[in-house]
Structures are given as C-alpha cells and as structure tokens.
PDB file of C-alpha atoms and ligand atoms in Angstrom:
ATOM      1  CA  UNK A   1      67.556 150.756 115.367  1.00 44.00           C
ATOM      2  CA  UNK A   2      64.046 149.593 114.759  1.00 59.00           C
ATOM      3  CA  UNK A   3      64.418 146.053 115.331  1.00 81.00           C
ATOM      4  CA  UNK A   4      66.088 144.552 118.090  1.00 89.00           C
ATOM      5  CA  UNK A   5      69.529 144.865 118.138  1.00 93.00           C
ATOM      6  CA  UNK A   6      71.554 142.043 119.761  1.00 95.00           C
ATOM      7  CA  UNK A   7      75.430 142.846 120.222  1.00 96.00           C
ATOM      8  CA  UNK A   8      77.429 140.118 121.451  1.00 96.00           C
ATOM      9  CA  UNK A   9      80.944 140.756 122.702  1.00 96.00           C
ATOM     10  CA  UNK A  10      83.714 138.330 123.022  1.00 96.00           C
ATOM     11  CA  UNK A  11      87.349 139.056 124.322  1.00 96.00           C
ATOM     12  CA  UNK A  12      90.018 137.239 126.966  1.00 95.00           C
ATOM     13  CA  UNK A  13      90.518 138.769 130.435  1.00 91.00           C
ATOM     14  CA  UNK A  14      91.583 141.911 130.790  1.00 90.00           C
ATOM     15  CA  UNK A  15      90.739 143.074 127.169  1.00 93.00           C
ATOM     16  CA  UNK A  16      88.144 145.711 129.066  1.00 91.00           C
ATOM     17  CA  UNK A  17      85.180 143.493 128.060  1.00 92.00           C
ATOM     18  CA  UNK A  18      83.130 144.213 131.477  1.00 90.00           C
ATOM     19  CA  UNK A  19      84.238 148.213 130.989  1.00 90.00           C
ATOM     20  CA  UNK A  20      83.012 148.242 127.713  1.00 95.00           C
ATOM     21  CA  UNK A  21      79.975 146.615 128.394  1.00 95.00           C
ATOM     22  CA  UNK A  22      79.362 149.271 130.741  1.00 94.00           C
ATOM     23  CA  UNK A  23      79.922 152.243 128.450  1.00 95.00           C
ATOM     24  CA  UNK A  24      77.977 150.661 125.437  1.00 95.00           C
ATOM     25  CA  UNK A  25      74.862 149.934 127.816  1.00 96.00           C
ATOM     26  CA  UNK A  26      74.811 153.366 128.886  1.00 96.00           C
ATOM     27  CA  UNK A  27      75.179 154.498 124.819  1.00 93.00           C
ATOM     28  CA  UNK A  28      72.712 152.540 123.741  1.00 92.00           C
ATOM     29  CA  UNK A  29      70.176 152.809 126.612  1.00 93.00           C
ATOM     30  CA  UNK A  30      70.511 148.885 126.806  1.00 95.00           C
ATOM     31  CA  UNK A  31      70.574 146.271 129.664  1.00 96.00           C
ATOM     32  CA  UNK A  32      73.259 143.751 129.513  1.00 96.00           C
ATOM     33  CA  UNK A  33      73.382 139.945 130.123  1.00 94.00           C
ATOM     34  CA  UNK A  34      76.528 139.091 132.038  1.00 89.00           C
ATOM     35  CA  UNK A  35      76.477 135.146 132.778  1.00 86.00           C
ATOM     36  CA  UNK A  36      78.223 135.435 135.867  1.00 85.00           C
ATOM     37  CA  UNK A  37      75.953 138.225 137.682  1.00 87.00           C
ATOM     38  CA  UNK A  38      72.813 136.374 136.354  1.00 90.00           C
ATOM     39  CA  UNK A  39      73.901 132.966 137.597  1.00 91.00           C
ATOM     40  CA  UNK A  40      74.749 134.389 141.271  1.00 91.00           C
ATOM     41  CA  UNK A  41      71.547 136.293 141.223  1.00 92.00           C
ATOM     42  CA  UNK A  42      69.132 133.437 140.177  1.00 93.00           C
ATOM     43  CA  UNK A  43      71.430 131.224 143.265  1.00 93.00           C
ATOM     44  CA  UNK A  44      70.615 134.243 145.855  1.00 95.00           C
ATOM     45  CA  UNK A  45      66.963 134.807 144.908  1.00 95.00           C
ATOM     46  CA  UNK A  46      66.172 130.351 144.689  1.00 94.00           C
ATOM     47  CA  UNK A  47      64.279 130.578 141.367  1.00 93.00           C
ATOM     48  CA  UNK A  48      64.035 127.155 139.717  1.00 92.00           C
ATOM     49  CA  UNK A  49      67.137 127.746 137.449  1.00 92.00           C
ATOM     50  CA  UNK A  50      69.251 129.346 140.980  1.00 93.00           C
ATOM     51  CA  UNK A  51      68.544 125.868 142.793  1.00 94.00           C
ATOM     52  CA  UNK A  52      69.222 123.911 139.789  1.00 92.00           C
ATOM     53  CA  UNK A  53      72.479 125.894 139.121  1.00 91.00           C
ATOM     54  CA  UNK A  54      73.294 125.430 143.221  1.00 92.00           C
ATOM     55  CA  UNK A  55      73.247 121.823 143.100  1.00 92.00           C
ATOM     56  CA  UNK A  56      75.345 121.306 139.942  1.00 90.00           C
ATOM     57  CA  UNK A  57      78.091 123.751 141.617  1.00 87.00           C
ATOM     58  CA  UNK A  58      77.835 121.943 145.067  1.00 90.00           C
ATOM     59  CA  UNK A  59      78.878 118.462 143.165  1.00 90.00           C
ATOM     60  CA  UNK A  60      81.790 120.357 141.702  1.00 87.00           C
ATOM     61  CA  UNK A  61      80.204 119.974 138.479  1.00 85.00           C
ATOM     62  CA  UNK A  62      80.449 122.899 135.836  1.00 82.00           C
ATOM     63  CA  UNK A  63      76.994 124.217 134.637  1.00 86.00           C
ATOM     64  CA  UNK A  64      75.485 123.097 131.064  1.00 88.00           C
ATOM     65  CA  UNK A  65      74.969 124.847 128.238  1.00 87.00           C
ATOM     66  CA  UNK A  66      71.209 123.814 128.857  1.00 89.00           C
ATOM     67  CA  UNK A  67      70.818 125.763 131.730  1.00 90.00           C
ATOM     68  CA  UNK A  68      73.244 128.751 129.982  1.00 89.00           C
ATOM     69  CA  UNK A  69      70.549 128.798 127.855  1.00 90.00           C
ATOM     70  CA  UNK A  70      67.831 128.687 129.872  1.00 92.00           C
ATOM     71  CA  UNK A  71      69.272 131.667 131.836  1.00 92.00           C
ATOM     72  CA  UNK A  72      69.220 133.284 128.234  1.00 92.00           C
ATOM     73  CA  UNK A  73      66.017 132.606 127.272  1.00 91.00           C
ATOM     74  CA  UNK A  74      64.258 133.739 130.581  1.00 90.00           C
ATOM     75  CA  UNK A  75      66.380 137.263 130.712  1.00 92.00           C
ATOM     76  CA  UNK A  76      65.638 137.862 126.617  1.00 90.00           C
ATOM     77  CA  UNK A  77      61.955 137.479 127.570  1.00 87.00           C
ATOM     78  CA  UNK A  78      61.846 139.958 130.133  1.00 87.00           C
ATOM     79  CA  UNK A  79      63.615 142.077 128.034  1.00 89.00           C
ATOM     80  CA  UNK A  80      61.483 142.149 125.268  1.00 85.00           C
ATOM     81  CA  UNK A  81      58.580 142.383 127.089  1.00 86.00           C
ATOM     82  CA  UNK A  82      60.083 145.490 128.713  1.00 89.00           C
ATOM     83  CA  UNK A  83      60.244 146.753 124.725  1.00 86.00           C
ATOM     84  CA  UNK A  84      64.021 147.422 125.003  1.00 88.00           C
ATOM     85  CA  UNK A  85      65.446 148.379 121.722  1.00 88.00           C
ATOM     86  CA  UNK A  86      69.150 146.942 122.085  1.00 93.00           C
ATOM     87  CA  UNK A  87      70.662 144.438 124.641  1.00 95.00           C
ATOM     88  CA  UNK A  88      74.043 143.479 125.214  1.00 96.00           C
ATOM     89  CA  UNK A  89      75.458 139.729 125.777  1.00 95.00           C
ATOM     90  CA  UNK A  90      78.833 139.625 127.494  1.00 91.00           C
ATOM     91  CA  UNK A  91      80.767 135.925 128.320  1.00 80.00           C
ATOM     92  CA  UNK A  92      77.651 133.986 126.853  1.00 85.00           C
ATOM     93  CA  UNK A  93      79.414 132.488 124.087  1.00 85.00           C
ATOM     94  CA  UNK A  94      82.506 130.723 125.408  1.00 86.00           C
ATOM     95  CA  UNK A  95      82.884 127.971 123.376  1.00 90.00           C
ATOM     96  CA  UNK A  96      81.334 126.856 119.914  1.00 95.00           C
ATOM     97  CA  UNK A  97      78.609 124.644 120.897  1.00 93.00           C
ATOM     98  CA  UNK A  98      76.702 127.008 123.377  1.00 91.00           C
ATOM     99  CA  UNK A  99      77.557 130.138 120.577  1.00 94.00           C
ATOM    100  CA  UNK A 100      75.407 127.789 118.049  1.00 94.00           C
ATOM    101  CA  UNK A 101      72.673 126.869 120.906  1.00 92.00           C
ATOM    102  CA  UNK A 102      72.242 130.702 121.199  1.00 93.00           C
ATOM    103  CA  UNK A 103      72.450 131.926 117.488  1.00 94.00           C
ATOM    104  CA  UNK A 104      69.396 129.224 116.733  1.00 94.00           C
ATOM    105  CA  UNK A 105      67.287 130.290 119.612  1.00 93.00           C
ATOM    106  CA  UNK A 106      67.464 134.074 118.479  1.00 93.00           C
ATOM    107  CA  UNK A 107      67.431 133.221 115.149  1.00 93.00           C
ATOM    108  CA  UNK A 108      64.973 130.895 114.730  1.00 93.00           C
ATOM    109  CA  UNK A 109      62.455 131.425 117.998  1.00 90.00           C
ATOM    110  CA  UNK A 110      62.991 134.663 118.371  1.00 90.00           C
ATOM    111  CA  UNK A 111      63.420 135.833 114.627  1.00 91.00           C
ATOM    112  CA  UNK A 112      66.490 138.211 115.823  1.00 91.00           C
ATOM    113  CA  UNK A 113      68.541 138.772 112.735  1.00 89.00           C
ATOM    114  CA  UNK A 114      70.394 142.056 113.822  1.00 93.00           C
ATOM    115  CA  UNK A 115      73.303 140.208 116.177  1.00 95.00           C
ATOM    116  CA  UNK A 116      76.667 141.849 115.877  1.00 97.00           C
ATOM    117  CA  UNK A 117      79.755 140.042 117.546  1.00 97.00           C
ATOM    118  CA  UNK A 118      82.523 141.710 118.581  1.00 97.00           C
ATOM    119  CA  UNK A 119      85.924 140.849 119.874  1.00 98.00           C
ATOM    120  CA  UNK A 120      87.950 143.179 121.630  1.00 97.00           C
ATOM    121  CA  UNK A 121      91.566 142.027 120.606  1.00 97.00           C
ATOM    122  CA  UNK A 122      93.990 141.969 122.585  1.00 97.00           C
ATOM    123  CA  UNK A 123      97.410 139.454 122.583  1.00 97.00           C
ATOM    124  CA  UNK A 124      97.966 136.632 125.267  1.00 97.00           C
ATOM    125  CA  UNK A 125     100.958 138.246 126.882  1.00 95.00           C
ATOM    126  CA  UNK A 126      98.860 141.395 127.207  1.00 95.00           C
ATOM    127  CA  UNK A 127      95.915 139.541 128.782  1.00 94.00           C
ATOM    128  CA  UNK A 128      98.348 138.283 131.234  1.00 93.00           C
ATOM    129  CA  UNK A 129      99.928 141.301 131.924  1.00 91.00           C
ATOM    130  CA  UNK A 130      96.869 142.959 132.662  1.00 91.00           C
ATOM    131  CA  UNK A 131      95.267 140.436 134.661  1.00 89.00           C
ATOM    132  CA  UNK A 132      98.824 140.063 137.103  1.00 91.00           C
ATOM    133  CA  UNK A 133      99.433 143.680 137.855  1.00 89.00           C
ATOM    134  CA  UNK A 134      96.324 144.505 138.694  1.00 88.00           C
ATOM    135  CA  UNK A 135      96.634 147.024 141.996  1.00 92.00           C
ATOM    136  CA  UNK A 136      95.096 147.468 144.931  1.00 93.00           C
ATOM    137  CA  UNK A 137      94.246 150.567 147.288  1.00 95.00           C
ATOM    138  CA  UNK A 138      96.837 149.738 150.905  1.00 95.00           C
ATOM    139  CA  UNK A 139      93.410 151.800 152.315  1.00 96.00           C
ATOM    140  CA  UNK A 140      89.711 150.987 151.021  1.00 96.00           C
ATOM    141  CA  UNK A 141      90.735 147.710 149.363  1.00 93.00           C
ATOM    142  CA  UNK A 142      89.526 148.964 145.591  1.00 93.00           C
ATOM    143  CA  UNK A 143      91.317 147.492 142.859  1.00 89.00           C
ATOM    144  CA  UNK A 144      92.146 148.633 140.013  1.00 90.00           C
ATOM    145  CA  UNK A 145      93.398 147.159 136.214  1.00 84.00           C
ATOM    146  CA  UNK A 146      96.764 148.245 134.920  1.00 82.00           C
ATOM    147  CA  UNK A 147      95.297 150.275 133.035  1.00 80.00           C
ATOM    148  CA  UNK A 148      94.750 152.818 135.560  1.00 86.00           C
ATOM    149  CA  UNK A 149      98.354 154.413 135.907  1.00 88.00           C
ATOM    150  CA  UNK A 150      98.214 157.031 138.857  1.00 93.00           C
ATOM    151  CA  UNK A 151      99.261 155.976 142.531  1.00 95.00           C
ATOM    152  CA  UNK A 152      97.118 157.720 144.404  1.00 96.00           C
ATOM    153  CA  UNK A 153      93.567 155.931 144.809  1.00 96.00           C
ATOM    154  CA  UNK A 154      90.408 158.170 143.300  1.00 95.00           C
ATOM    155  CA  UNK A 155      88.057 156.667 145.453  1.00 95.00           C
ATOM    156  CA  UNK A 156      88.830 156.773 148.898  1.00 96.00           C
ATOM    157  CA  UNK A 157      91.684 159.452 148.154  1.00 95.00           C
ATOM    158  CA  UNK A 158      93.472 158.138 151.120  1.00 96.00           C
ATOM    159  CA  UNK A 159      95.569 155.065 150.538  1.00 96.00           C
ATOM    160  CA  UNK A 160      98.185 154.285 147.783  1.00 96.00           C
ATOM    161  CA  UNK A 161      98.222 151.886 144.989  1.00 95.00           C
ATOM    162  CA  UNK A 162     100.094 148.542 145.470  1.00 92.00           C
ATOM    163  CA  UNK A 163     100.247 145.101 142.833  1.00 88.00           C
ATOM    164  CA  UNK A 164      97.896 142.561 144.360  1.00 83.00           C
ATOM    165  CA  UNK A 165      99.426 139.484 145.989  1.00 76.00           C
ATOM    166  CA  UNK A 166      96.794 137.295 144.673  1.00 74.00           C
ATOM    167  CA  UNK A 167      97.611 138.195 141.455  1.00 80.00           C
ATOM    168  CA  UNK A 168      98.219 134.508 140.637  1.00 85.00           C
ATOM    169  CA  UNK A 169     100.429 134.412 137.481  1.00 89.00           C
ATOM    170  CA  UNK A 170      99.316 130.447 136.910  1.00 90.00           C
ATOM    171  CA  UNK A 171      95.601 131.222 137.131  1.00 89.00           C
ATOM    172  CA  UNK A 172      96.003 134.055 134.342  1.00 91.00           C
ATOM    173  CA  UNK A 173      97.984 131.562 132.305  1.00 94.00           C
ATOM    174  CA  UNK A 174      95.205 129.098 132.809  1.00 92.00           C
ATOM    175  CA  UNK A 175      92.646 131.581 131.736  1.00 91.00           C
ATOM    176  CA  UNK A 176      94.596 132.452 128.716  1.00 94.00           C
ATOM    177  CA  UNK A 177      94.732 128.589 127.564  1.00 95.00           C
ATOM    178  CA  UNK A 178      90.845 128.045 128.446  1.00 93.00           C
ATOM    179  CA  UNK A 179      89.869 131.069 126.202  1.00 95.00           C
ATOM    180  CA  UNK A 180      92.643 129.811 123.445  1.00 96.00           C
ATOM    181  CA  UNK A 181      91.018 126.639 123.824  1.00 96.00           C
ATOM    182  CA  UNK A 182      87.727 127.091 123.876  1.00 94.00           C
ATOM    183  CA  UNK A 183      86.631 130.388 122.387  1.00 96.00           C
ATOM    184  CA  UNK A 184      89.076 130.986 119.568  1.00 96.00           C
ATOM    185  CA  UNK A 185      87.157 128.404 118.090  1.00 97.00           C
ATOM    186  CA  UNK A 186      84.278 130.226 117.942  1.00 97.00           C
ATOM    187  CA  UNK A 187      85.728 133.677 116.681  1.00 97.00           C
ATOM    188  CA  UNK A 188      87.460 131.366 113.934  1.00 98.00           C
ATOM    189  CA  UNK A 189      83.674 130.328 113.268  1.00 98.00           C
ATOM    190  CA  UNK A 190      81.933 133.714 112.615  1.00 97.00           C
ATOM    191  CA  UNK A 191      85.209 134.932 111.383  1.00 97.00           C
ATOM    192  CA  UNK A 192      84.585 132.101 108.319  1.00 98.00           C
ATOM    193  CA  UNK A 193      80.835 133.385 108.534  1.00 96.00           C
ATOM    194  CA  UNK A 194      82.047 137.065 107.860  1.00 97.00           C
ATOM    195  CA  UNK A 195      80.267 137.677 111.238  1.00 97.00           C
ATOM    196  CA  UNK A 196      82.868 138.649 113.506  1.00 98.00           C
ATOM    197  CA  UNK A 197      84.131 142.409 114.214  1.00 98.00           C
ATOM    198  CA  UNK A 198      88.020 142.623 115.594  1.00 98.00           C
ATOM    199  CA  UNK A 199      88.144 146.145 117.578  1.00 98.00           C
ATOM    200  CA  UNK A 200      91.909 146.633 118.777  1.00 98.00           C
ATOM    201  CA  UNK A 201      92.180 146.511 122.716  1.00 96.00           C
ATOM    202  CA  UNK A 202      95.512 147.961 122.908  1.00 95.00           C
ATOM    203  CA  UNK A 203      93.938 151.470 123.176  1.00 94.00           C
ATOM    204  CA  UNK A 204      92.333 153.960 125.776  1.00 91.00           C
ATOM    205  CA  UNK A 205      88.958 152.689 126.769  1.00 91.00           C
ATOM    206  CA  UNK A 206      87.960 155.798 124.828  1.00 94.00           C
ATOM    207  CA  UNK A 207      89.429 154.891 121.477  1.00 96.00           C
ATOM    208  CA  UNK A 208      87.504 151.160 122.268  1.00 97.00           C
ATOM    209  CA  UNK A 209      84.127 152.785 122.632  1.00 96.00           C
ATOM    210  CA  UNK A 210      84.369 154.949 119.808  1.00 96.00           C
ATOM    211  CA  UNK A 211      85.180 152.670 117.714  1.00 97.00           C
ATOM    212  CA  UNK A 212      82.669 149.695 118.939  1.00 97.00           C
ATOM    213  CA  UNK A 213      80.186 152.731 118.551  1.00 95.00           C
ATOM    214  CA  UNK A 214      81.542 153.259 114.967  1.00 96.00           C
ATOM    215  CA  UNK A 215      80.009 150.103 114.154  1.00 95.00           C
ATOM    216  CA  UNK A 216      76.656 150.992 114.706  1.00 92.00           C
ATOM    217  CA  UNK A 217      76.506 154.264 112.603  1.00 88.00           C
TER     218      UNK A 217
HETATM  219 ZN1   ZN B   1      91.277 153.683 148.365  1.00 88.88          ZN
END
C-alpha cells in the first residue's frame, strides 16, 4: 500500500462491524474513524465542532451532514499528517447524501482514489436476533453479543451469563428499518458503481477477517 488506503465499512447492527473494525485496525496498523466515539470526544474536550454538536443535540435536533463532515475532514488531517498508510471509516456513510459529501472531499480535495467499501452482510432477522439476545454477566455487568456462546463470563470469571432486559425488541426493529431505509440506498449506489464488496456475516469473526483481509492481497 503506497498510497493511502481508505476502507470504508458498512453493515446493520450486530453484523460485527465495531469487532471487525477492531481486528482490521490492528492488521493494517491503521486508526479508525468511528462517528460516534469522535462526536462524544469532540462534546467532552469543547472544541468548536464538540460545542456546536452539544447545542444541536440539546434542541433534540439530529446532527448535519455538515458537521459529519467536518468531523471527517479535521480527523483525515491529523491523520495524514501523522503519515498513516491506511485508515478505517466505520458508520460514516449512513445514508446517500453524506456517502457522496465524503467520496467528493477524498476524491477531489484530498486526491484519495484507493477507497474500498465493504458491507458485512448479514439478514434483518439475524440483525435482530443478535442485537435482542445479547447477554449480560449477573456479576461485573459485561455484555456480551450472541455470538459469544459459553455461560460462564471470561472476564470477571465469577458471574454467569443472562439475556439483557433492555434488550428492547422494538428499538432493534427500529434500527433495522432506519438502516433499510436509509443505507441500503447507498450500498444499492456503489453496488451500480461496481464499488461495493459483500463479505458474508453469518460466519466466525475469523472467517470475516480473513476474508475482508482477502481483499487487500
Ligand atoms: Zn463478569
């Protein structure tokens, strides 16, 4: 990889998107962007974009693409500064208008032409499944995804394994219509592009890995 590899990854909840994330960045030597962390971590440190972001939330009001972007544009910049080979961009492409607002700033500011999107695939009722019997540790309070099949908790080794009671069937539901809604859209669009990899989440996170690392060989 001599220039700077951009891989984007797109999936629904519970497809392992965060895990795999985790496992590429650590394969690849690269930092990731996670929208979620970054927004709580620009609110917690007040820079301009935090106390922007703050007031937008505290009128119930969901944040722009415009200041998506700008989140974007000021993490890139420290990246590439830092001379960072690959970097990884996880939930920054929800729906079709931001995914465009992103492809033209690397593309055409930052002259990025290496970006690889992937979606790890996996079907609504598995999504759902996942996301409602997640369990929790009756000890330490860890939880862990379904995924995860023994009783006994690895991480306090003390307390035993029990299905979540906020494991709101509605809200999964909900999050399984907002990504239908919104980002199908945009896998439909690179898919028409011929810029869109399907990996198959129904397998071990292993099998995921490998084969999201097959894609770079
Ligand atoms: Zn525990």
């Amino acid at each position: 990889m001599k220039e700077l590899q951009v891989i984007r990854l797109f999936g629904p909840y519970g497809s392992g998107k965060g895990t795999q994330a985790k496992l590429l960045s650590q394969n690849f030597d690269a930092p990731v962007f996670d929208t979620g962390s970054e927004l709580r971590d620009n609110i917690k440190n007040n820079t301009a974009i935090g106390i922007k972001v703050k007031s937008v939330i505290d009128k119930g009001e969901l944040v722009t693409n415009d200041i998506i972007l700008d989140l974007i544009k000021n993490w890139l910049a420290s990246q590439i500064k830092k001379g960072n080979k690959a970097i990884i961009l996880d939930g920054t492409s929800r729906e079709l208008e931001q995914a465009k607002l992103i492809d033209q700033y690397l593309s055409e500011e930052l002259q990025i032409k290496n970006i690889t999107n992937i979606h790890i695939k996996i079907p609504r009722d598995e999504s759902i499944l996942r996301q409602t019997q997640r369990r929790i540790c009756n000890y330490c309070g860890e939880i862990f995804p379904y995924a995860y099949k023994k009783d006994q908790c690895n991480k306090c080794g003390k307390g035993v394994l029990e299905i979540r009671k906020e494991n709101d069937p509605l809200v999964a539901e909900k999050r399984a219509d907002i990504f239908e809604a919104e980002t199908l859209p945009v896998l439909e669009y690179y898919q028409s592009k011929k810029a869109l990899i399907e990996i198959d989440g129904l397998r071990s996170i292993e099998d995921v890995t490998n084969s999201i690392m097959n894609v770079f060989k």
